[in-house]
Amino acid sequence: MSSIAIIGTGFVADLYMRSLETFPGIALVAAFDTDPARRAAFAAYWKAPVVDSLQAVFEARPGLILNLTNPGAHDSVSRACLEAGFPVYSEKPLATTLAQAEELHRLAAERGLQIASAPCSLLGEAAQTAWLALRRGAIGTPRLVYAELDDGYITQAPYRDWISESGAPWPHQDEFAVGCTLEHAGYYLTWLTAFFGPIRQVAAASAQVSGVMLENGDAPAPDFSVATLFFEGGMVARLTCSIIARHDHGLRIFGETGTLELEECWANTAPVRIRKRLRIRRRLVESPLTYRFRIKGPTHPKVGRRGAASMNFMLGPAEMLEAIAAGRPARLGADFALHLTEVTLAIQEALDQGVAQPVKSRFAPVAPMPWAEQGGSYGL
């Protein structure tokens, strides 16, 4: 039986707890939050073993600690866990500055421990299916990517009414202060870097366009960003993030013989469709019909829709526990997480300068999940 501990029992922790139910071989041995009322509500709802200090978490000797605190605390909490001798799986972002992320990367290596970062949707069925389709040549050689992460005009939504299962409010002030790029870009950046390798350069711009201020009077982070990503292997991608434009989580990968299309990265079971390109007489035509590409056989445990997402949030921690037991790096491990953080920060911090910025971090190739290494089939 593997074991985890949770630090931070707010809104996102409930998504992990619901996902944890799909992994009976993983036990929660301790959960901690600095807010006693939140600890009590979490314990009552989930019948969870809640403790009253960080030291008590360490004394429970978990095999992995999940850092689900607010983004501003990610660095200090992950650092404390590593210094105490525990591997860490952190909610995104790994840190809010590149210097902090690099220091966590260094500390983990120095202590011989693993650190990884969400999001883990790369390990889900939709991403793995898309990746398999590319490896199988379903669209020929891929040449260009358009990826969208627009969530609608969130500042006009009734977000104060958004409550988690155990009663935690959606942390809107943290979300606006951190920004949609740091919060959301990883959902496609992880996919694209796994598919196409490291990014060597980012040309980006970002802006705060809604005019909404934080409750303390400070300006929030940019609520819009657009980036052109240049990969070492030659792929080029355009990624857009906003909490202004109409909801659109679409992905299109344009290849020499067709297009891979996916409408939603926040659903592990989102269909992956292939649209062929045809030459009919003197015209080049995008086929009006698409074919669904599927993985043959079982994939991973699924969870139902919770709020805006239908994702198993425990795929990342579960894979990390397997990696630790096997003595290999986790797929979402330190090098990969640092690269994700560096690229994301480069996009968010570009503001209106629009200057191309080189990316210095790199990572080794990421392996597909075992159930997605081969096979695949088409269907309407």
PDB file of C-alpha atoms in Angstrom, residues 24-291:
ATOM      1  CA  PRO A  24      -7.502   1.819  -3.700  1.00  0.00           C
ATOM      2  CA  GLY A  25      -3.796   1.028  -3.407  1.00  0.00           C
ATOM      3  CA  ILE A  26      -2.977   4.558  -2.212  1.00  0.00           C
ATOM      4  CA  ALA A  27      -3.844   5.640   1.341  1.00  0.00           C
ATOM      5  CA  LEU A  28      -4.069   9.145   2.774  1.00  0.00           C
ATOM      6  CA  VAL A  29      -2.183   9.119   6.091  1.00  0.00           C
ATOM      7  CA  ALA A  30      -2.322  12.832   6.996  1.00  0.00           C
ATOM      8  CA  ALA A  31      -3.840  16.116   5.853  1.00  0.00           C
ATOM      9  CA  PHE A  32      -2.943  19.572   7.135  1.00  0.00           C
ATOM     10  CA  ASP A  33      -4.131  23.131   6.611  1.00  0.00           C
ATOM     11  CA  THR A  34      -3.204  26.276   8.519  1.00  0.00           C
ATOM     12  CA  ASP A  35      -6.923  27.115   8.838  1.00  0.00           C
ATOM     13  CA  PRO A  36      -8.446  25.052  11.707  1.00  0.00           C
ATOM     14  CA  ALA A  37     -12.002  25.512  10.389  1.00  0.00           C
ATOM     15  CA  ARG A  38     -10.992  24.253   6.952  1.00  0.00           C
ATOM     16  CA  ARG A  39      -9.202  21.268   8.506  1.00  0.00           C
ATOM     17  CA  ALA A  40     -12.304  20.389  10.467  1.00  0.00           C
ATOM     18  CA  ALA A  41     -14.628  20.647   7.462  1.00  0.00           C
ATOM     19  CA  PHE A  42     -12.276  18.544   5.341  1.00  0.00           C
ATOM     20  CA  ALA A  43     -11.958  15.909   8.056  1.00  0.00           C
ATOM     21  CA  ALA A  44     -15.707  15.723   8.610  1.00  0.00           C
ATOM     22  CA  TYR A  45     -16.576  15.420   4.918  1.00  0.00           C
ATOM     23  CA  TRP A  46     -13.886  12.986   3.819  1.00  0.00           C
ATOM     24  CA  LYS A  47     -13.347  11.178   7.147  1.00  0.00           C
ATOM     25  CA  ALA A  48      -9.726  12.131   6.601  1.00  0.00           C
ATOM     26  CA  PRO A  49      -6.863  11.807   9.116  1.00  0.00           C
ATOM     27  CA  VAL A  50      -6.253  15.508   9.725  1.00  0.00           C
ATOM     28  CA  VAL A  51      -3.262  16.720  11.740  1.00  0.00           C
ATOM     29  CA  ASP A  52      -2.563  20.134  13.274  1.00  0.00           C
ATOM     30  CA  SER A  53       1.004  20.863  12.140  1.00  0.00           C
ATOM     31  CA  LEU A  54       3.482  20.379   9.350  1.00  0.00           C
ATOM     32  CA  GLN A  55       5.658  18.371  11.714  1.00  0.00           C
ATOM     33  CA  ALA A  56       2.764  15.971  12.328  1.00  0.00           C
ATOM     34  CA  VAL A  57       2.571  15.427   8.548  1.00  0.00           C
ATOM     35  CA  PHE A  58       6.225  14.457   8.519  1.00  0.00           C
ATOM     36  CA  GLU A  59       5.750  12.147  11.498  1.00  0.00           C
ATOM     37  CA  ALA A  60       3.092  10.233   9.511  1.00  0.00           C
ATOM     38  CA  ARG A  61       5.922   9.176   7.122  1.00  0.00           C
ATOM     39  CA  PRO A  62       4.012   9.413   3.812  1.00  0.00           C
ATOM     40  CA  GLY A  63       5.596   8.049   0.654  1.00  0.00           C
ATOM     41  CA  LEU A  64       4.714  11.292  -1.149  1.00  0.00           C
ATOM     42  CA  ILE A  65       3.488  14.716  -0.050  1.00  0.00           C
ATOM     43  CA  LEU A  66       0.971  16.601  -2.189  1.00  0.00           C
ATOM     44  CA  ASN A  67       1.475  20.363  -1.940  1.00  0.00           C
ATOM     45  CA  LEU A  68      -2.015  21.746  -2.587  1.00  0.00           C
ATOM     46  CA  THR A  69      -1.527  25.102  -0.886  1.00  0.00           C
ATOM     47  CA  ASN A  70      -2.140  28.509  -2.430  1.00  0.00           C
ATOM     48  CA  PRO A  71       0.399  29.354  -5.168  1.00  0.00           C
ATOM     49  CA  GLY A  72       2.227  31.871  -2.997  1.00  0.00           C
ATOM     50  CA  ALA A  73       3.070  29.100  -0.537  1.00  0.00           C
ATOM     51  CA  HIS A  74       4.178  26.487  -3.080  1.00  0.00           C
ATOM     52  CA  ASP A  75       7.857  27.357  -2.802  1.00  0.00           C
ATOM     53  CA  SER A  76       8.108  27.474   1.007  1.00  0.00           C
ATOM     54  CA  VAL A  77       6.001  24.351   1.595  1.00  0.00           C
ATOM     55  CA  SER A  78       7.781  22.274  -1.060  1.00  0.00           C
ATOM     56  CA  ARG A  79      11.114  23.432   0.322  1.00  0.00           C
ATOM     57  CA  ALA A  80      10.143  22.389   3.858  1.00  0.00           C
ATOM     58  CA  CYS A  81       9.059  18.954   2.628  1.00  0.00           C
ATOM     59  CA  LEU A  82      12.274  18.387   0.682  1.00  0.00           C
ATOM     60  CA  GLU A  83      14.395  19.523   3.620  1.00  0.00           C
ATOM     61  CA  ALA A  84      12.516  17.053   5.809  1.00  0.00           C
ATOM     62  CA  GLY A  85      13.370  14.264   3.356  1.00  0.00           C
ATOM     63  CA  PHE A  86      10.090  13.789   1.483  1.00  0.00           C
ATOM     64  CA  PRO A  87       9.376  13.779  -2.283  1.00  0.00           C
ATOM     65  CA  VAL A  88       6.818  16.355  -3.387  1.00  0.00           C
ATOM     66  CA  TYR A  89       4.069  16.561  -5.980  1.00  0.00           C
ATOM     67  CA  SER A  90       3.089  20.234  -6.240  1.00  0.00           C
ATOM     68  CA  GLU A  91      -0.013  21.809  -7.648  1.00  0.00           C
ATOM     69  CA  LYS A  92       0.762  24.269 -10.410  1.00  0.00           C
ATOM     70  CA  PRO A  93       2.725  26.403 -10.619  1.00  0.00           C
ATOM     71  CA  LEU A  94       5.819  24.740  -9.177  1.00  0.00           C
ATOM     72  CA  ALA A  95       6.788  28.242  -8.007  1.00  0.00           C
ATOM     73  CA  THR A  96       5.821  31.792  -8.884  1.00  0.00           C
ATOM     74  CA  THR A  97       9.356  32.848  -9.871  1.00  0.00           C
ATOM     75  CA  LEU A  98      11.983  31.091 -11.945  1.00  0.00           C
ATOM     76  CA  ALA A  99      14.587  31.556  -9.189  1.00  0.00           C
ATOM     77  CA  GLN A 100      12.351  29.693  -6.722  1.00  0.00           C
ATOM     78  CA  ALA A 101      11.702  26.894  -9.217  1.00  0.00           C
ATOM     79  CA  GLU A 102      15.410  26.514  -9.942  1.00  0.00           C
ATOM     80  CA  GLU A 103      16.198  26.371  -6.232  1.00  0.00           C
ATOM     81  CA  LEU A 104      13.583  23.649  -5.654  1.00  0.00           C
ATOM     82  CA  HIS A 105      15.053  21.732  -8.591  1.00  0.00           C
ATOM     83  CA  ARG A 106      18.546  22.080  -7.095  1.00  0.00           C
ATOM     84  CA  LEU A 107      17.435  21.129  -3.587  1.00  0.00           C
ATOM     85  CA  ALA A 108      15.600  18.016  -4.776  1.00  0.00           C
ATOM     86  CA  ALA A 109      18.665  16.848  -6.704  1.00  0.00           C
ATOM     87  CA  GLU A 110      20.934  17.587  -3.747  1.00  0.00           C
ATOM     88  CA  ARG A 111      18.726  15.543  -1.401  1.00  0.00           C
ATOM     89  CA  GLY A 112      18.211  12.714  -3.877  1.00  0.00           C
ATOM     90  CA  LEU A 113      14.454  13.303  -3.872  1.00  0.00           C
ATOM     91  CA  GLN A 114      11.881  13.680  -6.601  1.00  0.00           C
ATOM     92  CA  ILE A 115       9.724  16.737  -7.161  1.00  0.00           C
ATOM     93  CA  ALA A 116       6.995  16.984  -9.800  1.00  0.00           C
ATOM     94  CA  SER A 117       4.301  19.427 -10.766  1.00  0.00           C
ATOM     95  CA  ALA A 118       0.718  19.431 -11.956  1.00  0.00           C
ATOM     96  CA  PRO A 119      -1.124  19.419 -14.258  1.00  0.00           C
ATOM     97  CA  CYS A 120      -1.192  15.684 -14.887  1.00  0.00           C
ATOM     98  CA  SER A 121      -3.689  15.584 -17.767  1.00  0.00           C
ATOM     99  CA  LEU A 122      -0.783  14.590 -20.029  1.00  0.00           C
ATOM    100  CA  LEU A 123      -1.071  11.154 -18.385  1.00  0.00           C
ATOM    101  CA  GLY A 124      -4.778  10.951 -19.244  1.00  0.00           C
ATOM    102  CA  GLU A 125      -6.525   9.168 -22.066  1.00  0.00           C
ATOM    103  CA  ALA A 126      -7.146  12.191 -24.316  1.00  0.00           C
ATOM    104  CA  ALA A 127      -3.522  13.359 -24.339  1.00  0.00           C
ATOM    105  CA  GLN A 128      -2.113   9.855 -24.682  1.00  0.00           C
ATOM    106  CA  THR A 129      -4.527   9.115 -27.533  1.00  0.00           C
ATOM    107  CA  ALA A 130      -3.506  12.275 -29.385  1.00  0.00           C
ATOM    108  CA  TRP A 131       0.146  11.393 -28.873  1.00  0.00           C
ATOM    109  CA  LEU A 132      -0.357   7.865 -30.175  1.00  0.00           C
ATOM    110  CA  ALA A 133      -2.168   9.216 -33.245  1.00  0.00           C
ATOM    111  CA  LEU A 134       0.825  11.440 -33.979  1.00  0.00           C
ATOM    112  CA  ARG A 135       3.280   8.562 -33.550  1.00  0.00           C
ATOM    113  CA  ARG A 136       1.164   6.399 -35.837  1.00  0.00           C
ATOM    114  CA  GLY A 137       1.309   9.068 -38.567  1.00  0.00           C
ATOM    115  CA  ALA A 138      -2.430   9.795 -38.554  1.00  0.00           C
ATOM    116  CA  ILE A 139      -1.835  13.299 -39.942  1.00  0.00           C
ATOM    117  CA  GLY A 140       1.565  12.745 -41.535  1.00  0.00           C
ATOM    118  CA  THR A 141       4.383  14.935 -40.266  1.00  0.00           C
ATOM    119  CA  PRO A 142       2.980  17.555 -37.849  1.00  0.00           C
ATOM    120  CA  ARG A 143       3.984  21.102 -38.767  1.00  0.00           C
ATOM    121  CA  LEU A 144       1.986  23.617 -36.717  1.00  0.00           C
ATOM    122  CA  VAL A 145      -0.176  23.751 -33.557  1.00  0.00           C
ATOM    123  CA  TYR A 146      -2.995  26.082 -32.521  1.00  0.00           C
ATOM    124  CA  ALA A 147      -3.982  25.671 -28.858  1.00  0.00           C
ATOM    125  CA  GLU A 148      -6.632  27.669 -27.011  1.00  0.00           C
ATOM    126  CA  LEU A 149      -7.220  28.047 -23.275  1.00  0.00           C
ATOM    127  CA  ASP A 150      -9.979  30.655 -23.098  1.00  0.00           C
ATOM    128  CA  ASP A 151     -12.372  30.388 -20.154  1.00  0.00           C
ATOM    129  CA  GLY A 152     -14.983  33.041 -20.826  1.00  0.00           C
ATOM    130  CA  TYR A 153     -15.374  36.363 -19.010  1.00  0.00           C
ATOM    131  CA  ILE A 154     -14.667  34.908 -15.563  1.00  0.00           C
ATOM    132  CA  THR A 155     -14.691  38.207 -13.672  1.00  0.00           C
ATOM    133  CA  GLN A 156     -18.383  38.545 -14.598  1.00  0.00           C
ATOM    134  CA  ALA A 157     -19.229  34.977 -13.521  1.00  0.00           C
ATOM    135  CA  PRO A 158     -20.855  34.158 -10.142  1.00  0.00           C
ATOM    136  CA  TYR A 159     -17.512  32.831  -8.889  1.00  0.00           C
ATOM    137  CA  ARG A 160     -18.254  33.700  -5.262  1.00  0.00           C
ATOM    138  CA  ASP A 161     -20.886  30.956  -5.371  1.00  0.00           C
ATOM    139  CA  TRP A 162     -18.421  28.291  -6.514  1.00  0.00           C
ATOM    140  CA  ILE A 163     -17.974  25.911  -3.572  1.00  0.00           C
ATOM    141  CA  SER A 164     -16.112  22.602  -3.427  1.00  0.00           C
ATOM    142  CA  GLU A 165     -17.612  19.351  -2.127  1.00  0.00           C
ATOM    143  CA  SER A 166     -16.425  19.905   1.428  1.00  0.00           C
ATOM    144  CA  GLY A 167     -17.409  23.577   1.401  1.00  0.00           C
ATOM    145  CA  ALA A 168     -14.232  25.414   0.351  1.00  0.00           C
ATOM    146  CA  PRO A 169     -14.787  28.561  -1.740  1.00  0.00           C
ATOM    147  CA  TRP A 170     -13.094  28.938  -5.112  1.00  0.00           C
ATOM    148  CA  PRO A 171      -9.976  31.037  -4.324  1.00  0.00           C
ATOM    149  CA  HIS A 172     -10.789  33.800  -6.751  1.00  0.00           C
ATOM    150  CA  GLN A 173      -8.337  36.342  -5.346  1.00  0.00           C
ATOM    151  CA  ASP A 174      -5.460  33.873  -5.707  1.00  0.00           C
ATOM    152  CA  GLU A 175      -6.617  32.942  -9.199  1.00  0.00           C
ATOM    153  CA  PHE A 176      -6.719  36.565 -10.353  1.00  0.00           C
ATOM    154  CA  ALA A 177      -3.466  37.477  -8.601  1.00  0.00           C
ATOM    155  CA  VAL A 178      -1.569  34.531 -10.082  1.00  0.00           C
ATOM    156  CA  GLY A 179      -3.205  34.813 -13.495  1.00  0.00           C
ATOM    157  CA  CYS A 180      -4.733  32.486 -16.051  1.00  0.00           C
ATOM    158  CA  THR A 181      -1.421  31.849 -17.804  1.00  0.00           C
ATOM    159  CA  LEU A 182       0.333  30.426 -14.734  1.00  0.00           C
ATOM    160  CA  GLU A 183      -2.857  28.585 -13.793  1.00  0.00           C
ATOM    161  CA  HIS A 184      -3.818  27.162 -17.182  1.00  0.00           C
ATOM    162  CA  ALA A 185      -1.039  27.242 -19.791  1.00  0.00           C
ATOM    163  CA  GLY A 186       0.361  23.965 -18.475  1.00  0.00           C
ATOM    164  CA  TYR A 187      -2.675  22.032 -19.637  1.00  0.00           C
ATOM    165  CA  TYR A 188      -1.397  22.249 -23.197  1.00  0.00           C
ATOM    166  CA  LEU A 189       2.269  23.051 -22.587  1.00  0.00           C
ATOM    167  CA  THR A 190       2.749  19.658 -20.915  1.00  0.00           C
ATOM    168  CA  TRP A 191       1.127  17.903 -23.865  1.00  0.00           C
ATOM    169  CA  LEU A 192       3.111  19.779 -26.496  1.00  0.00           C
ATOM    170  CA  THR A 193       6.490  19.457 -24.804  1.00  0.00           C
ATOM    171  CA  ALA A 194       5.944  15.724 -24.297  1.00  0.00           C
ATOM    172  CA  PHE A 195       4.872  15.343 -27.929  1.00  0.00           C
ATOM    173  CA  PHE A 196       7.503  17.570 -29.549  1.00  0.00           C
ATOM    174  CA  GLY A 197      10.327  18.003 -27.014  1.00  0.00           C
ATOM    175  CA  PRO A 198      11.804  21.062 -25.292  1.00  0.00           C
ATOM    176  CA  ILE A 199      10.974  24.619 -26.307  1.00  0.00           C
ATOM    177  CA  ARG A 200      14.037  26.662 -27.273  1.00  0.00           C
ATOM    178  CA  GLN A 201      12.433  30.096 -27.605  1.00  0.00           C
ATOM    179  CA  VAL A 202       9.216  31.919 -26.709  1.00  0.00           C
ATOM    180  CA  ALA A 203       7.846  35.005 -28.447  1.00  0.00           C
ATOM    181  CA  ALA A 204       4.947  36.240 -26.332  1.00  0.00           C
ATOM    182  CA  ALA A 205       2.875  39.149 -25.115  1.00  0.00           C
ATOM    183  CA  SER A 206       0.424  39.457 -22.233  1.00  0.00           C
ATOM    184  CA  ALA A 207      -1.938  42.075 -20.858  1.00  0.00           C
ATOM    185  CA  GLN A 208      -4.511  42.808 -18.175  1.00  0.00           C
ATOM    186  CA  VAL A 209      -7.505  43.873 -20.222  1.00  0.00           C
ATOM    187  CA  SER A 210     -10.579  43.418 -17.997  1.00  0.00           C
ATOM    188  CA  GLY A 211      -9.735  46.418 -15.795  1.00  0.00           C
ATOM    189  CA  VAL A 212     -10.793  44.520 -12.669  1.00  0.00           C
ATOM    190  CA  MET A 213      -8.688  45.150  -9.543  1.00  0.00           C
ATOM    191  CA  LEU A 214      -8.037  42.802  -6.638  1.00  0.00           C
ATOM    192  CA  GLU A 215      -9.950  43.405  -3.414  1.00  0.00           C
ATOM    193  CA  ASN A 216      -6.841  44.908  -1.815  1.00  0.00           C
ATOM    194  CA  GLY A 217      -6.544  47.443  -4.618  1.00  0.00           C
ATOM    195  CA  ASP A 218      -3.617  45.760  -6.385  1.00  0.00           C
ATOM    196  CA  ALA A 219      -3.621  45.053 -10.096  1.00  0.00           C
ATOM    197  CA  PRO A 220      -4.141  41.373 -10.958  1.00  0.00           C
ATOM    198  CA  ALA A 221      -1.882  39.341 -13.199  1.00  0.00           C
ATOM    199  CA  PRO A 222      -2.436  39.443 -16.975  1.00  0.00           C
ATOM    200  CA  ASP A 223      -5.784  37.936 -17.977  1.00  0.00           C
ATOM    201  CA  PHE A 224      -4.711  37.467 -21.590  1.00  0.00           C
ATOM    202  CA  SER A 225      -1.562  36.066 -23.172  1.00  0.00           C
ATOM    203  CA  VAL A 226      -0.530  34.780 -26.558  1.00  0.00           C
ATOM    204  CA  ALA A 227       2.707  32.988 -27.342  1.00  0.00           C
ATOM    205  CA  THR A 228       4.495  31.513 -30.300  1.00  0.00           C
ATOM    206  CA  LEU A 229       6.571  28.560 -29.148  1.00  0.00           C
ATOM    207  CA  PHE A 230       9.622  27.404 -31.094  1.00  0.00           C
ATOM    208  CA  PHE A 231      10.615  23.823 -30.302  1.00  0.00           C
ATOM    209  CA  GLU A 232      14.110  22.399 -30.635  1.00  0.00           C
ATOM    210  CA  GLY A 233      12.811  19.770 -33.052  1.00  0.00           C
ATOM    211  CA  GLY A 234      11.359  22.367 -35.409  1.00  0.00           C
ATOM    212  CA  MET A 235       7.692  22.365 -34.377  1.00  0.00           C
ATOM    213  CA  VAL A 236       6.001  25.753 -33.975  1.00  0.00           C
ATOM    214  CA  ALA A 237       2.905  26.301 -31.823  1.00  0.00           C
ATOM    215  CA  ARG A 238       0.637  29.201 -30.937  1.00  0.00           C
ATOM    216  CA  LEU A 239      -0.885  29.124 -27.442  1.00  0.00           C
ATOM    217  CA  THR A 240      -3.526  31.591 -26.239  1.00  0.00           C
ATOM    218  CA  CYS A 241      -4.778  31.963 -22.652  1.00  0.00           C
ATOM    219  CA  SER A 242      -7.490  34.274 -21.359  1.00  0.00           C
ATOM    220  CA  ILE A 243     -10.335  34.655 -18.900  1.00  0.00           C
ATOM    221  CA  ILE A 244     -12.013  37.087 -21.287  1.00  0.00           C
ATOM    222  CA  ALA A 245     -12.741  35.382 -24.611  1.00  0.00           C
ATOM    223  CA  ARG A 246     -15.566  32.873 -25.042  1.00  0.00           C
ATOM    224  CA  HIS A 247     -14.803  29.428 -23.637  1.00  0.00           C
ATOM    225  CA  ASP A 248     -12.571  27.500 -26.020  1.00  0.00           C
ATOM    226  CA  HIS A 249     -10.181  24.718 -25.015  1.00  0.00           C
ATOM    227  CA  GLY A 250      -9.566  23.509 -28.542  1.00  0.00           C
ATOM    228  CA  LEU A 251      -6.410  21.956 -29.911  1.00  0.00           C
ATOM    229  CA  ARG A 252      -5.560  21.646 -33.597  1.00  0.00           C
ATOM    230  CA  ILE A 253      -2.358  20.032 -34.815  1.00  0.00           C
ATOM    231  CA  PHE A 254      -1.863  20.568 -38.536  1.00  0.00           C
ATOM    232  CA  GLY A 255       0.050  17.863 -40.372  1.00  0.00           C
ATOM    233  CA  GLU A 256       1.011  17.212 -43.950  1.00  0.00           C
ATOM    234  CA  THR A 257      -1.962  14.912 -44.602  1.00  0.00           C
ATOM    235  CA  GLY A 258      -4.588  16.199 -42.191  1.00  0.00           C
ATOM    236  CA  THR A 259      -5.463  17.794 -38.850  1.00  0.00           C
ATOM    237  CA  LEU A 260      -5.751  16.326 -35.366  1.00  0.00           C
ATOM    238  CA  GLU A 261      -8.597  18.011 -33.475  1.00  0.00           C
ATOM    239  CA  LEU A 262      -9.628  17.947 -29.833  1.00  0.00           C
ATOM    240  CA  GLU A 263     -12.187  20.234 -28.204  1.00  0.00           C
ATOM    241  CA  GLU A 264     -11.457  19.938 -24.482  1.00  0.00           C
ATOM    242  CA  CYS A 265      -8.222  19.317 -22.575  1.00  0.00           C
ATOM    243  CA  TRP A 266     -10.010  19.332 -19.204  1.00  0.00           C
ATOM    244  CA  ALA A 267     -11.707  16.000 -19.919  1.00  0.00           C
ATOM    245  CA  ASN A 268      -9.648  12.805 -19.809  1.00  0.00           C
ATOM    246  CA  THR A 269     -12.058  11.139 -22.227  1.00  0.00           C
ATOM    247  CA  ALA A 270     -12.340  13.957 -24.776  1.00  0.00           C
ATOM    248  CA  PRO A 271     -12.492  12.458 -28.283  1.00  0.00           C
ATOM    249  CA  VAL A 272      -9.502  12.843 -30.573  1.00  0.00           C
ATOM    250  CA  ARG A 273     -10.573  13.324 -34.175  1.00  0.00           C
ATOM    251  CA  ILE A 274      -8.661  13.227 -37.452  1.00  0.00           C
ATOM    252  CA  ARG A 275      -9.690  15.406 -40.382  1.00  0.00           C
ATOM    253  CA  LYS A 276      -8.095  14.413 -43.668  1.00  0.00           C
ATOM    254  CA  ARG A 277      -7.035  16.868 -46.344  1.00  0.00           C
ATOM    255  CA  LEU A 278      -8.080  16.012 -49.891  1.00  0.00           C
ATOM    256  CA  ARG A 279      -7.207  17.181 -53.397  1.00  0.00           C
ATOM    257  CA  ILE A 280     -10.316  17.139 -55.558  1.00  0.00           C
ATOM    258  CA  ARG A 281      -9.603  18.216 -59.109  1.00  0.00           C
ATOM    259  CA  ARG A 282      -8.026  21.662 -58.786  1.00  0.00           C
ATOM    260  CA  ARG A 283      -9.082  22.252 -55.175  1.00  0.00           C
ATOM    261  CA  LEU A 284      -7.570  21.467 -51.786  1.00  0.00           C
ATOM    262  CA  VAL A 285     -10.383  20.517 -49.404  1.00  0.00           C
ATOM    263  CA  GLU A 286     -10.543  19.856 -45.668  1.00  0.00           C
ATOM    264  CA  SER A 287     -12.815  16.846 -45.304  1.00  0.00           C
ATOM    265  CA  PRO A 288     -16.217  17.687 -43.753  1.00  0.00           C
ATOM    266  CA  LEU A 289     -16.037  14.322 -41.969  1.00  0.00           C
ATOM    267  CA  THR A 290     -13.726  13.427 -39.097  1.00  0.00           C
ATOM    268  CA  TYR A 291     -12.670  10.056 -37.794  1.00  0.00           C
TER     269      TYR A 291
END
